[in-house]
Coordinates of C-alpha atoms (C1' of nucleotides) in Angstrom, one line a residue:
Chain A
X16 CA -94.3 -195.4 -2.5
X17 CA -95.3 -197.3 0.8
X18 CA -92.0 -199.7 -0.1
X19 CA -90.0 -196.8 -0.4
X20 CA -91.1 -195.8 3.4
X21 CA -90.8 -199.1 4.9
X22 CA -87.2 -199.9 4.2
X23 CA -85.3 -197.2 2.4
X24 CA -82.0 -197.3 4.7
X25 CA -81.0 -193.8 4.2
X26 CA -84.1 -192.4 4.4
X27 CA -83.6 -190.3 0.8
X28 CA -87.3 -191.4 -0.7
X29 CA -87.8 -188.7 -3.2
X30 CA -84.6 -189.2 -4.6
X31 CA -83.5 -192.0 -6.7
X32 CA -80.2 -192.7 -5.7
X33 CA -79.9 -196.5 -4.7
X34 CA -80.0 -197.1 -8.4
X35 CA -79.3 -201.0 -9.0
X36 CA -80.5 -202.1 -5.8
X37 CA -84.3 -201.2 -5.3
X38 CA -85.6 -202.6 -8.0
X39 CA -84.2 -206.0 -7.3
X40 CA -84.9 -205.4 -3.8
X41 CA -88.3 -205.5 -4.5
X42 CA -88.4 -208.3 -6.9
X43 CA -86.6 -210.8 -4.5
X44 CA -89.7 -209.2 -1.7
X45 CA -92.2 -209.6 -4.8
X46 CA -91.0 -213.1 -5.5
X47 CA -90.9 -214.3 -1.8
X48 CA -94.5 -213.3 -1.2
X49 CA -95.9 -215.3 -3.7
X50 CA -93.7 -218.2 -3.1
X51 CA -95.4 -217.6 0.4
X52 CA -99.2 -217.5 -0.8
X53 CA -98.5 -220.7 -3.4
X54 CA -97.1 -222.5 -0.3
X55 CA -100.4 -222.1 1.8
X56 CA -102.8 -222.7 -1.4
X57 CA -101.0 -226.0 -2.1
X58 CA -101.1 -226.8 1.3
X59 CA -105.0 -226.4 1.1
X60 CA -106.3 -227.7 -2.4
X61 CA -103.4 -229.4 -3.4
X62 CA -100.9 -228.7 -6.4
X63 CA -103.2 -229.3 -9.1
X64 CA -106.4 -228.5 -7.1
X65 CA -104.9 -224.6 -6.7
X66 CA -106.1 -222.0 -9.3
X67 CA -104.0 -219.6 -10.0
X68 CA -106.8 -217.4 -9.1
X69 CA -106.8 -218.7 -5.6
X70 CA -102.7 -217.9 -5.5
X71 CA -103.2 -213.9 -6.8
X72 CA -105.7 -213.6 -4.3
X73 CA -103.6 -215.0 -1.3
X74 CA -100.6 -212.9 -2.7
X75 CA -103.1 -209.4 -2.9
X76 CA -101.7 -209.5 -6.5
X77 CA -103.3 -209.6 -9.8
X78 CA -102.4 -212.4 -12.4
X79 CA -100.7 -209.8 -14.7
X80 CA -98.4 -209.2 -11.6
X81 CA -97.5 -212.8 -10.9
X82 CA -97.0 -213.4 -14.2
X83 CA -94.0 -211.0 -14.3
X84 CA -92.3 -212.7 -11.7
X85 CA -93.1 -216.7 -12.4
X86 CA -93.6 -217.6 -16.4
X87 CA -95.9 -220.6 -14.8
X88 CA -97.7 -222.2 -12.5
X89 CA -95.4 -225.6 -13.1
X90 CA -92.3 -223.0 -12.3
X91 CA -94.1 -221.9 -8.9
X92 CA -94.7 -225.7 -7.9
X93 CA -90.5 -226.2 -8.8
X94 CA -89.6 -224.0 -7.2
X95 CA -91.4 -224.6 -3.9
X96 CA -90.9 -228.3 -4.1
X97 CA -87.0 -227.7 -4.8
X98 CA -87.0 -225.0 -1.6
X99 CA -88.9 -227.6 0.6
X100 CA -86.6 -230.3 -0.5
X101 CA -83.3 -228.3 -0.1
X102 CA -84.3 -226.3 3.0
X103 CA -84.8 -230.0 4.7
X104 CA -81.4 -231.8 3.2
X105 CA -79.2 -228.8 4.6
X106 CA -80.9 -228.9 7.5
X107 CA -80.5 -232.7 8.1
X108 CA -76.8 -232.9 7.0
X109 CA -76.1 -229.9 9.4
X110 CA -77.2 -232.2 12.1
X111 CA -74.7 -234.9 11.3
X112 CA -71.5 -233.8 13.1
X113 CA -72.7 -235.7 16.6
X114 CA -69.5 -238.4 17.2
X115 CA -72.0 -240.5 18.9
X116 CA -73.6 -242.1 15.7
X117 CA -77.3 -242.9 17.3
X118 CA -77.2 -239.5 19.3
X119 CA -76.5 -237.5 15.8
X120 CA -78.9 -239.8 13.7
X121 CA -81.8 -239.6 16.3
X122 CA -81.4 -236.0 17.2
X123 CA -81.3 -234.9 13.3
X124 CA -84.2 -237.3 12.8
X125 CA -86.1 -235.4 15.5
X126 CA -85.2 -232.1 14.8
X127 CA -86.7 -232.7 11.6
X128 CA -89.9 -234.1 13.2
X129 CA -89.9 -231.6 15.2
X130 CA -89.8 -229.0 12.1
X131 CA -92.3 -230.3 10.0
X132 CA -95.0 -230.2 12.9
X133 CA -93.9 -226.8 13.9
X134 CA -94.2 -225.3 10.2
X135 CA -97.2 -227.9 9.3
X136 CA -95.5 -229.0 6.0
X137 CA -96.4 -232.6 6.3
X138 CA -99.3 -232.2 3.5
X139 CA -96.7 -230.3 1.7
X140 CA -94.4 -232.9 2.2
X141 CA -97.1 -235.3 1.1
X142 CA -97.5 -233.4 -2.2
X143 CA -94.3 -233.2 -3.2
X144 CA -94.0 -236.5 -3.0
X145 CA -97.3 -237.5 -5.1
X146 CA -96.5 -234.8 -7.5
X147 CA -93.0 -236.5 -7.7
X148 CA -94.5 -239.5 -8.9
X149 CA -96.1 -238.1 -12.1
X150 CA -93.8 -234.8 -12.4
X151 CA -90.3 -235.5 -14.1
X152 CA -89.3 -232.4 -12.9
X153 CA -90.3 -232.6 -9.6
X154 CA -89.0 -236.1 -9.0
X155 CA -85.4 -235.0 -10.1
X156 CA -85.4 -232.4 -7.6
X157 CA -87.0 -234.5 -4.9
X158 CA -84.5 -237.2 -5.5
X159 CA -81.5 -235.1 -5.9
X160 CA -82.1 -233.8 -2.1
X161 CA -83.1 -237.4 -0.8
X162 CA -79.5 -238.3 -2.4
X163 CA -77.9 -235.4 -0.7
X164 CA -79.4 -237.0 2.5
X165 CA -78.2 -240.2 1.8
X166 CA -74.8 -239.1 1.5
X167 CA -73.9 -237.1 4.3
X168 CA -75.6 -239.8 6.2
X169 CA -73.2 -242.7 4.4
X170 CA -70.5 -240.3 5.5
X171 CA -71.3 -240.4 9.1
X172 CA -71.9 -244.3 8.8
X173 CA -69.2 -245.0 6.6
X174 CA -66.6 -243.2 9.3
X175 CA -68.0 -245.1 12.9
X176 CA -67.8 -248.5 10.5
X177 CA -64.4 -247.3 10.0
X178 CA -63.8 -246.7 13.7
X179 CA -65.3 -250.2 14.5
X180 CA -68.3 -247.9 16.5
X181 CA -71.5 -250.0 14.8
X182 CA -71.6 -253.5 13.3
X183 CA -74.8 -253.3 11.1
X184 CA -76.2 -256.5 9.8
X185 CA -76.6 -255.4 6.0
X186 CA -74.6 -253.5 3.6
X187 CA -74.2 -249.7 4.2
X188 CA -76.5 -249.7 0.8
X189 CA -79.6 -251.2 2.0
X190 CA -79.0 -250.1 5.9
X191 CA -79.4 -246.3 4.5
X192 CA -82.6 -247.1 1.9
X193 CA -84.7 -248.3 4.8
X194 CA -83.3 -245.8 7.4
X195 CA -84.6 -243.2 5.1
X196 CA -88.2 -244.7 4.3
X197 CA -88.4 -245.0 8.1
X198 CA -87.9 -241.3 8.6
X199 CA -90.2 -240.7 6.0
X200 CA -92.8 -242.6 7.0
X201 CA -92.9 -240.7 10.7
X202 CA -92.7 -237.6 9.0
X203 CA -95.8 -237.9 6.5
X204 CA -97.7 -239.6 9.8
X205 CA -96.7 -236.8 11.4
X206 CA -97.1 -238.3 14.5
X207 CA -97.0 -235.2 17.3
X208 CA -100.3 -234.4 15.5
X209 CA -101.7 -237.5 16.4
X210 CA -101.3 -236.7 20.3
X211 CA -97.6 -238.9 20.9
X212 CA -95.4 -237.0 22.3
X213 CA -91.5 -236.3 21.5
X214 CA -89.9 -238.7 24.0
X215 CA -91.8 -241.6 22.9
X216 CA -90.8 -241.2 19.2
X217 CA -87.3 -240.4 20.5
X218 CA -87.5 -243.4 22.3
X219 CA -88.4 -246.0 19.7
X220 CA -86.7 -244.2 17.3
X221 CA -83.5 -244.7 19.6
X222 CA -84.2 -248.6 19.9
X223 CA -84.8 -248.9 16.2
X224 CA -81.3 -247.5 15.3
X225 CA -79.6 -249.5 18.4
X226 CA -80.9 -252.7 16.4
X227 CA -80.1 -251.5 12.9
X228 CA -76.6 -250.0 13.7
X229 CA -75.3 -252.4 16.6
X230 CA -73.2 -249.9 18.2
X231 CA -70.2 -251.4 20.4
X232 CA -71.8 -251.5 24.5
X233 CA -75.4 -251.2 23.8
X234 CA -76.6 -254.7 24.1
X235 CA -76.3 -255.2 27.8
X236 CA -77.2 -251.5 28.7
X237 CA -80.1 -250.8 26.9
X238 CA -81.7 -254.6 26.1
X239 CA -80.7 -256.6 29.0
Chain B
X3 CA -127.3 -260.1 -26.9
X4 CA -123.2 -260.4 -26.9
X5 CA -123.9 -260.5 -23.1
X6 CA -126.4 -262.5 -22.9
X7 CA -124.3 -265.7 -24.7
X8 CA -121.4 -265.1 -22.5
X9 CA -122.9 -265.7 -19.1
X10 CA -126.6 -267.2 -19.0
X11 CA -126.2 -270.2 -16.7
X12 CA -129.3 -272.1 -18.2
X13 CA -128.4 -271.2 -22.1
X14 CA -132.0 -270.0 -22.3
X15 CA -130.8 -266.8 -24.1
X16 CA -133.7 -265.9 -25.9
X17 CA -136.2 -265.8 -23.2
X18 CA -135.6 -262.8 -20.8
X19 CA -136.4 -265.6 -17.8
X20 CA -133.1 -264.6 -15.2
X21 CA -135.1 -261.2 -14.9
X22 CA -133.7 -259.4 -11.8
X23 CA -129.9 -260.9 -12.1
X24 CA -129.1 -260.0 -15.4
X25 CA -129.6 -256.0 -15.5
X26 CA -128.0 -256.6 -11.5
X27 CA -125.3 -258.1 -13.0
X28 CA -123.8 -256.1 -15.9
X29 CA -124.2 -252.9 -13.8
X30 CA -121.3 -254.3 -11.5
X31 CA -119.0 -255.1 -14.5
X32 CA -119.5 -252.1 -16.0
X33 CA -118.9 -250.3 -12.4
X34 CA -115.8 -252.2 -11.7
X35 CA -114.7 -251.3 -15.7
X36 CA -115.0 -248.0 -14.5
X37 CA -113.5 -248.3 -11.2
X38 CA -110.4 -250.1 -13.3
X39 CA -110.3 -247.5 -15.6
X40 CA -110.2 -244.9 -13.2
X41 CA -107.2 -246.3 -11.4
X42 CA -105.4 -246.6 -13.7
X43 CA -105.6 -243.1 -14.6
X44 CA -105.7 -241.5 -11.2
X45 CA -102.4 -243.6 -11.0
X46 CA -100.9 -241.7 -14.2
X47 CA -102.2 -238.0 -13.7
X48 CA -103.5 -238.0 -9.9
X49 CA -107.1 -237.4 -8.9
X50 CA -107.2 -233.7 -9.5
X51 CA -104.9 -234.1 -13.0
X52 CA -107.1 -236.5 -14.9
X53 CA -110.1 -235.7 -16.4
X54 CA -113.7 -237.7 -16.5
X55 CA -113.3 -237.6 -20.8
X56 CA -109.2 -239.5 -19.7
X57 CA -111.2 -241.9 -18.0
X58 CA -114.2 -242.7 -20.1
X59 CA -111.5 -243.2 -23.1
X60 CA -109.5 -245.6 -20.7
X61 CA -112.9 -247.2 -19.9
X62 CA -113.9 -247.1 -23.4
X63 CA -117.5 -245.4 -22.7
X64 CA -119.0 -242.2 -23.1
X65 CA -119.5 -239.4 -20.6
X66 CA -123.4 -240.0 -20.4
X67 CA -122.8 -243.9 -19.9
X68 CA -120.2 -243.5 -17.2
X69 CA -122.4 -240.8 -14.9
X70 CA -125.1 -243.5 -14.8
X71 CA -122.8 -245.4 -12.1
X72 CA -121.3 -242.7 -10.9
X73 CA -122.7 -239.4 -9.8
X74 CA -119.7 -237.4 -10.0
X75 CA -116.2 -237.5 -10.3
X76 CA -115.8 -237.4 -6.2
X77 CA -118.2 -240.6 -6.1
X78 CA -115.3 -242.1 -8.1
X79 CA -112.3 -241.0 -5.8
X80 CA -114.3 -242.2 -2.8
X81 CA -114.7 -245.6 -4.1
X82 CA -110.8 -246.1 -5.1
X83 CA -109.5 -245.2 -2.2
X84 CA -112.5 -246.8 0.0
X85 CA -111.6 -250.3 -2.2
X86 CA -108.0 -249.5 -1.3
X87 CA -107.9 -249.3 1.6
X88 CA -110.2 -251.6 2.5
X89 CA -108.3 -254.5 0.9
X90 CA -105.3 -254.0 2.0
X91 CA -106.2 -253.5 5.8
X92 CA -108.3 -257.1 5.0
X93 CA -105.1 -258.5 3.6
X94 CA -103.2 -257.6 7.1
X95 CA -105.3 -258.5 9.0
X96 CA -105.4 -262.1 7.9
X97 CA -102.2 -262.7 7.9
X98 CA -101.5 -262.0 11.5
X99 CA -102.2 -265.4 12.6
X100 CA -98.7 -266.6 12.9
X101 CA -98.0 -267.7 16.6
X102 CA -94.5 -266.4 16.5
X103 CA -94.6 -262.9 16.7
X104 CA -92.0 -261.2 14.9
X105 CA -92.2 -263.6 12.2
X106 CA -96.3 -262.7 12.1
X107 CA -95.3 -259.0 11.8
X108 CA -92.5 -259.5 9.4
X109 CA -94.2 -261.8 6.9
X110 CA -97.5 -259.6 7.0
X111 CA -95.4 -256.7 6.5
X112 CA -93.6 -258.1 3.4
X113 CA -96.7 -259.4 1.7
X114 CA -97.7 -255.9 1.4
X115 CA -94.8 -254.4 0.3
X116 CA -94.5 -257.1 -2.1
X117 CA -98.2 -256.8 -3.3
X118 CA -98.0 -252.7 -3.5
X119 CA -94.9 -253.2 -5.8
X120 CA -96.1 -256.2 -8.2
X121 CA -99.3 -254.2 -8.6
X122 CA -97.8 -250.4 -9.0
X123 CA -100.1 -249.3 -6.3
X124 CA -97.4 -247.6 -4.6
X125 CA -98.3 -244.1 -6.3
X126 CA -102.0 -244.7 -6.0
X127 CA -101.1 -245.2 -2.0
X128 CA -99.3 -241.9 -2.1
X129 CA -102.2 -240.0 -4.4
X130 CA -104.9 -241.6 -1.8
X131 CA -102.6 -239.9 1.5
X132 CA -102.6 -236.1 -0.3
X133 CA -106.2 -236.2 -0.9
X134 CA -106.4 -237.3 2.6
X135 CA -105.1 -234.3 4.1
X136 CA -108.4 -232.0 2.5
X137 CA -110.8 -234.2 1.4
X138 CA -112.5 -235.1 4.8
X139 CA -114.5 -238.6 3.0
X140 CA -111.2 -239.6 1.8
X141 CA -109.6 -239.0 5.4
X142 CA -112.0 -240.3 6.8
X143 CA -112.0 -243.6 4.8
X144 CA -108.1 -243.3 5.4
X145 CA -108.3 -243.1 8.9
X146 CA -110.8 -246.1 9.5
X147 CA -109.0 -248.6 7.5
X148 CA -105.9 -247.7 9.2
X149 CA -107.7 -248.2 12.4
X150 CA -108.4 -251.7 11.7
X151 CA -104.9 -252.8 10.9
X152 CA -104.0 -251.0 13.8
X153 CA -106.5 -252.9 16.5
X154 CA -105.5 -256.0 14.6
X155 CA -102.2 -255.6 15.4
X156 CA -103.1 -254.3 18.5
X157 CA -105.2 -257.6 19.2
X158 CA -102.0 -259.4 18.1
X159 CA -99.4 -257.6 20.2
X160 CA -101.2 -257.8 23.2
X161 CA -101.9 -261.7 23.0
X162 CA -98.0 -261.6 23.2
X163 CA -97.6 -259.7 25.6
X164 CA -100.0 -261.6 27.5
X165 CA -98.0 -264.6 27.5
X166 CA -95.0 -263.0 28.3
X167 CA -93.6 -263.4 24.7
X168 CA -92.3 -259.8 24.0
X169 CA -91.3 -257.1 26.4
X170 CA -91.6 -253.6 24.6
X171 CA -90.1 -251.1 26.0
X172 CA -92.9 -248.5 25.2
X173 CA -96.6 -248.7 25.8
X174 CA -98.4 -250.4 22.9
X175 CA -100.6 -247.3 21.6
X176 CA -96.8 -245.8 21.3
X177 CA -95.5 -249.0 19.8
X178 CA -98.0 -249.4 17.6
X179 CA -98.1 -245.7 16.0
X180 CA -94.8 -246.3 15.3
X181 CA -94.5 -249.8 13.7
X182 CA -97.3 -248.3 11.4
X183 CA -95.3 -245.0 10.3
X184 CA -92.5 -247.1 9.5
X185 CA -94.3 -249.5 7.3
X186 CA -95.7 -246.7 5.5
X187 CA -92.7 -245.2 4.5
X188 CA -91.3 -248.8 3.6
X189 CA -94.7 -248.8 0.9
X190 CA -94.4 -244.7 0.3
X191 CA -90.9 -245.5 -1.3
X192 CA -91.8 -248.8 -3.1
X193 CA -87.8 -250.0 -2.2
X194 CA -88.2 -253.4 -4.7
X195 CA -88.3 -250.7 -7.6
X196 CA -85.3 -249.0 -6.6
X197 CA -83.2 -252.0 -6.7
X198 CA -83.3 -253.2 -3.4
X199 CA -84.3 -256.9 -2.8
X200 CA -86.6 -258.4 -0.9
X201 CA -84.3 -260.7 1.3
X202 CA -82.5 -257.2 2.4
X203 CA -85.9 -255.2 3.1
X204 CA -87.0 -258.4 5.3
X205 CA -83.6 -258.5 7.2
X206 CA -84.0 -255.2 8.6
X207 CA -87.8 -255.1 9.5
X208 CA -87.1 -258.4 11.1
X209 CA -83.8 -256.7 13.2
X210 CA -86.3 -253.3 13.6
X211 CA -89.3 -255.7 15.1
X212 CA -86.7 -257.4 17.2
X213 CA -85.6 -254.5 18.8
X214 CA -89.0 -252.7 19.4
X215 CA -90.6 -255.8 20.5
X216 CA -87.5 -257.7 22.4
X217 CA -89.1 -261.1 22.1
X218 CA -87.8 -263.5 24.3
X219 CA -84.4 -265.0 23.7
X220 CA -83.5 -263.2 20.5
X221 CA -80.9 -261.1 22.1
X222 CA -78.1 -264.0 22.4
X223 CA -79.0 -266.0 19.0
X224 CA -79.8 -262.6 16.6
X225 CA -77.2 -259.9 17.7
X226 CA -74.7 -261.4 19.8
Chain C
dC19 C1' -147.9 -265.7 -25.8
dC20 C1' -147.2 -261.5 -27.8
dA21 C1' -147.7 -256.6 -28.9
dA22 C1' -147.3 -252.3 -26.4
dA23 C1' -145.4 -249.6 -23.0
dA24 C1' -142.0 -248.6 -19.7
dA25 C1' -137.4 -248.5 -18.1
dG26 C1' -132.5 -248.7 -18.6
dA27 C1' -128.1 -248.3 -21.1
dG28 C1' -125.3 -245.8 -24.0
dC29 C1' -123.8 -242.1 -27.0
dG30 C1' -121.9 -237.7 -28.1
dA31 C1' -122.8 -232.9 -28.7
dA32 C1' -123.5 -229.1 -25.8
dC33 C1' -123.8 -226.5 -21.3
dG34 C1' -121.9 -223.2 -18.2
dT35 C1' -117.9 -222.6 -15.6
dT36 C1' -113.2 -222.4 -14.5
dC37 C1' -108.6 -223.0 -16.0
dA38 C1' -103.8 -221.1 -17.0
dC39 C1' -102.3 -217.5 -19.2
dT40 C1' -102.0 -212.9 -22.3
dC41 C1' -102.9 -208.2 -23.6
dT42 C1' -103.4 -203.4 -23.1
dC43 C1' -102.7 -199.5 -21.0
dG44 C1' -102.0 -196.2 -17.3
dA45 C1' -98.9 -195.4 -13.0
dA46 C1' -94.7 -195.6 -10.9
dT47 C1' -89.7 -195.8 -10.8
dT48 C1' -85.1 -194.6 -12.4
Chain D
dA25 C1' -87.4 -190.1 -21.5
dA26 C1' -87.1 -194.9 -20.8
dT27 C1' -88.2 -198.7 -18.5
dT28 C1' -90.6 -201.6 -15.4
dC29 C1' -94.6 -202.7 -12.9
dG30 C1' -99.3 -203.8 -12.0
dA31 C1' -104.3 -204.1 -12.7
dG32 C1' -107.9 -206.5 -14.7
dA33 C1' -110.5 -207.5 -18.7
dG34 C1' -110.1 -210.9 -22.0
dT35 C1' -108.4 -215.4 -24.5
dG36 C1' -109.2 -220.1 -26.1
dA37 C1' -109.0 -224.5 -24.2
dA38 C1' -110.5 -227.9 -21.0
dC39 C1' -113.1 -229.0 -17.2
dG40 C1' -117.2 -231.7 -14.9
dT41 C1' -121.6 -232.5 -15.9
dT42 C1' -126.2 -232.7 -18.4
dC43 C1' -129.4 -233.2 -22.2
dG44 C1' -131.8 -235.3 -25.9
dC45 C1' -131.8 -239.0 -28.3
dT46 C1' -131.5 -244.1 -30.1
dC47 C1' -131.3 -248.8 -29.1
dT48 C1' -132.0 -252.8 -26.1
dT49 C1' -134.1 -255.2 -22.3
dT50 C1' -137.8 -255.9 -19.1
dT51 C1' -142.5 -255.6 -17.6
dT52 C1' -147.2 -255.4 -18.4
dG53 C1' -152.2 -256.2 -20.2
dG54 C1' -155.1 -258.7 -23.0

DNA sequence: CCAAAAAGAGCGAACGTTCACTCTCGAATT
DNA sequence: AATTCGAGAGTGAACGTTCGCTCTTTTTGG
């Protein structure tokens, strides 16, 4: 009833004319919502501190309800952890079309700094990845979207290698491992939390991937 | 009996003469059995996921025994990560007595990571950083420890600066934040499990600590 | 020096509570 | 008329914790 009055487009309410759509309308809005009211109880008490008790209530839903739409509470986590994990990868490949190699890799990096304080996923982010270390299904997830990562940024590293635009001391390999666990480690600090501001982790962030990639001209501009 | 002919210094078992040490004494092995025990299951099932009956079984003791030294399963978590965190910001501390800086950094740095991988600790780190983020002893514990690596380093970093030995190019509060975030995520991802070696993982935090710290003449002999 | 009393350690069943999840049944939708 | 949805009481299992008890070690009083 108060569905149907919100967002019926054609404004026929009585009848039941949009036949195939409405109900799966409704599921998807269903479905979302708790997705929504998991995300905030995990983000408070943790994955398995989070009764299912605790996620009905947030969602204004009974457990009968939820039930319909999720066959467990190890389903909700998946599927949160696999929408935290994709969201982010798409995002961060998106990023990669800069032709300046640091400007694309630091911008990307920030934007996803930026993202995470903005949406205050960093104790999210900080579950997942616990939870990944016990849960075989998370980890799969969570290391199929680091891998997706990996590779559109071996992409963009492999092509200004090709064009002769960064010398990097180490194999692309290990170069990318310890890019990525640097990223990670300023995004579970989550470090505009902690009072430092943008610029500065631009900044070093900037410096750090001068010294890792060696890009052609930077030596006497920026160090000397 | 069985205790008593294991560790009486004088071998005067029979006569109940060490008096105060003796009672002293088994209630700390039996404290750090359970504080063992616990690890290791907090390690396989996370603090919220294992239960007090997984971890008298591990410790081989009953539930009545194990709440004489502990008052509740909190009490436990509090300890592990206290111990934790206490011994590795002890451990980093020490070793940053090296007068050349970047090799000070570097080495400390790779002890860790090294000593996080041979002991597994590297998902008991991770556990320890979600609890963290809601349960305000654990933060708190957290956030001292990592205080005291940070004004060691801080202590360190400002000697050479002193002397005109490194010339970062942001202030060291910023320098410092930063340095730290990245180590973490180097521990977070444990990289000697996922293949990489160690020789690699040292090459890049000594070009990283190069470049944030631009210690004297490295720019002609290192990159050029 | 030794019996008697006190205190401590350990066990395991049992406590009340909470957990994830199911069932039933009426209301709403098609 | 048929189907889906939703509420909420209810399920057994598992949770953290406690209780009553036995056995051992230490302290005490004569």
């Amino acid at each position: 009833m108060s569905v149907a009055e919100l967002d019926d487009p054609a404004g026929e309410s009585t009848t039941p004319r949009p036949a195939v759509t409405r109900r799966a309308q409704r599921r998807e809005q269903q479905t979302a919502r708790i997705l929504d009211a998991a995300k905030k109880c995990f983000v408070r008490s943790g994955f398995q501190g989070a009764s299912m008790q605790e996620i009905c209530n947030e969602a204004g839903m009974s457990p009968g309800a939820l039930y319909r739409y999720f066959p467990s509470k190890e389903s909700i986590i998946e599927a949160i952890s696999e929408a935290q994990q994709q969201q982010d990868a798409e995002m961060l490949s998106a990023m990669l079309d800069n032709p300046s190699v640091i400007d694309g890799f630091v911008e990307a990096s920030m934007a996803h700094i930026r993202k995470v304080h903005e949406h205050g996923t960093a104790a999210l982010f900080t579950e997942v990845r616990a939870e990944a270390m016990r849960n075989e299904m998370v980890r799969t997830g969570c290391e199929r979207s680091m891998h997706q990562v990996r590779d559109a940024l071996r992409n963009y590293f492999q092509k200004a290698l090709d064009r002769g635009d960064i010398r990097p001391r180490v194999d692309l390999d290990t170069l990318l491992t310890v890019m990525m666990a640097l990223g990670e480690g300023l995004i579970l600090n989550d470090l505009p939390s902690q009072g430092v501001p943008m610029e500065k982790i631009e900044t070093l962030m900037r410096s750090a991937a001068i010294s890792n990639l060696r890009p052609r001209g930077y030596e006497e501009q920026k160090i000397g």
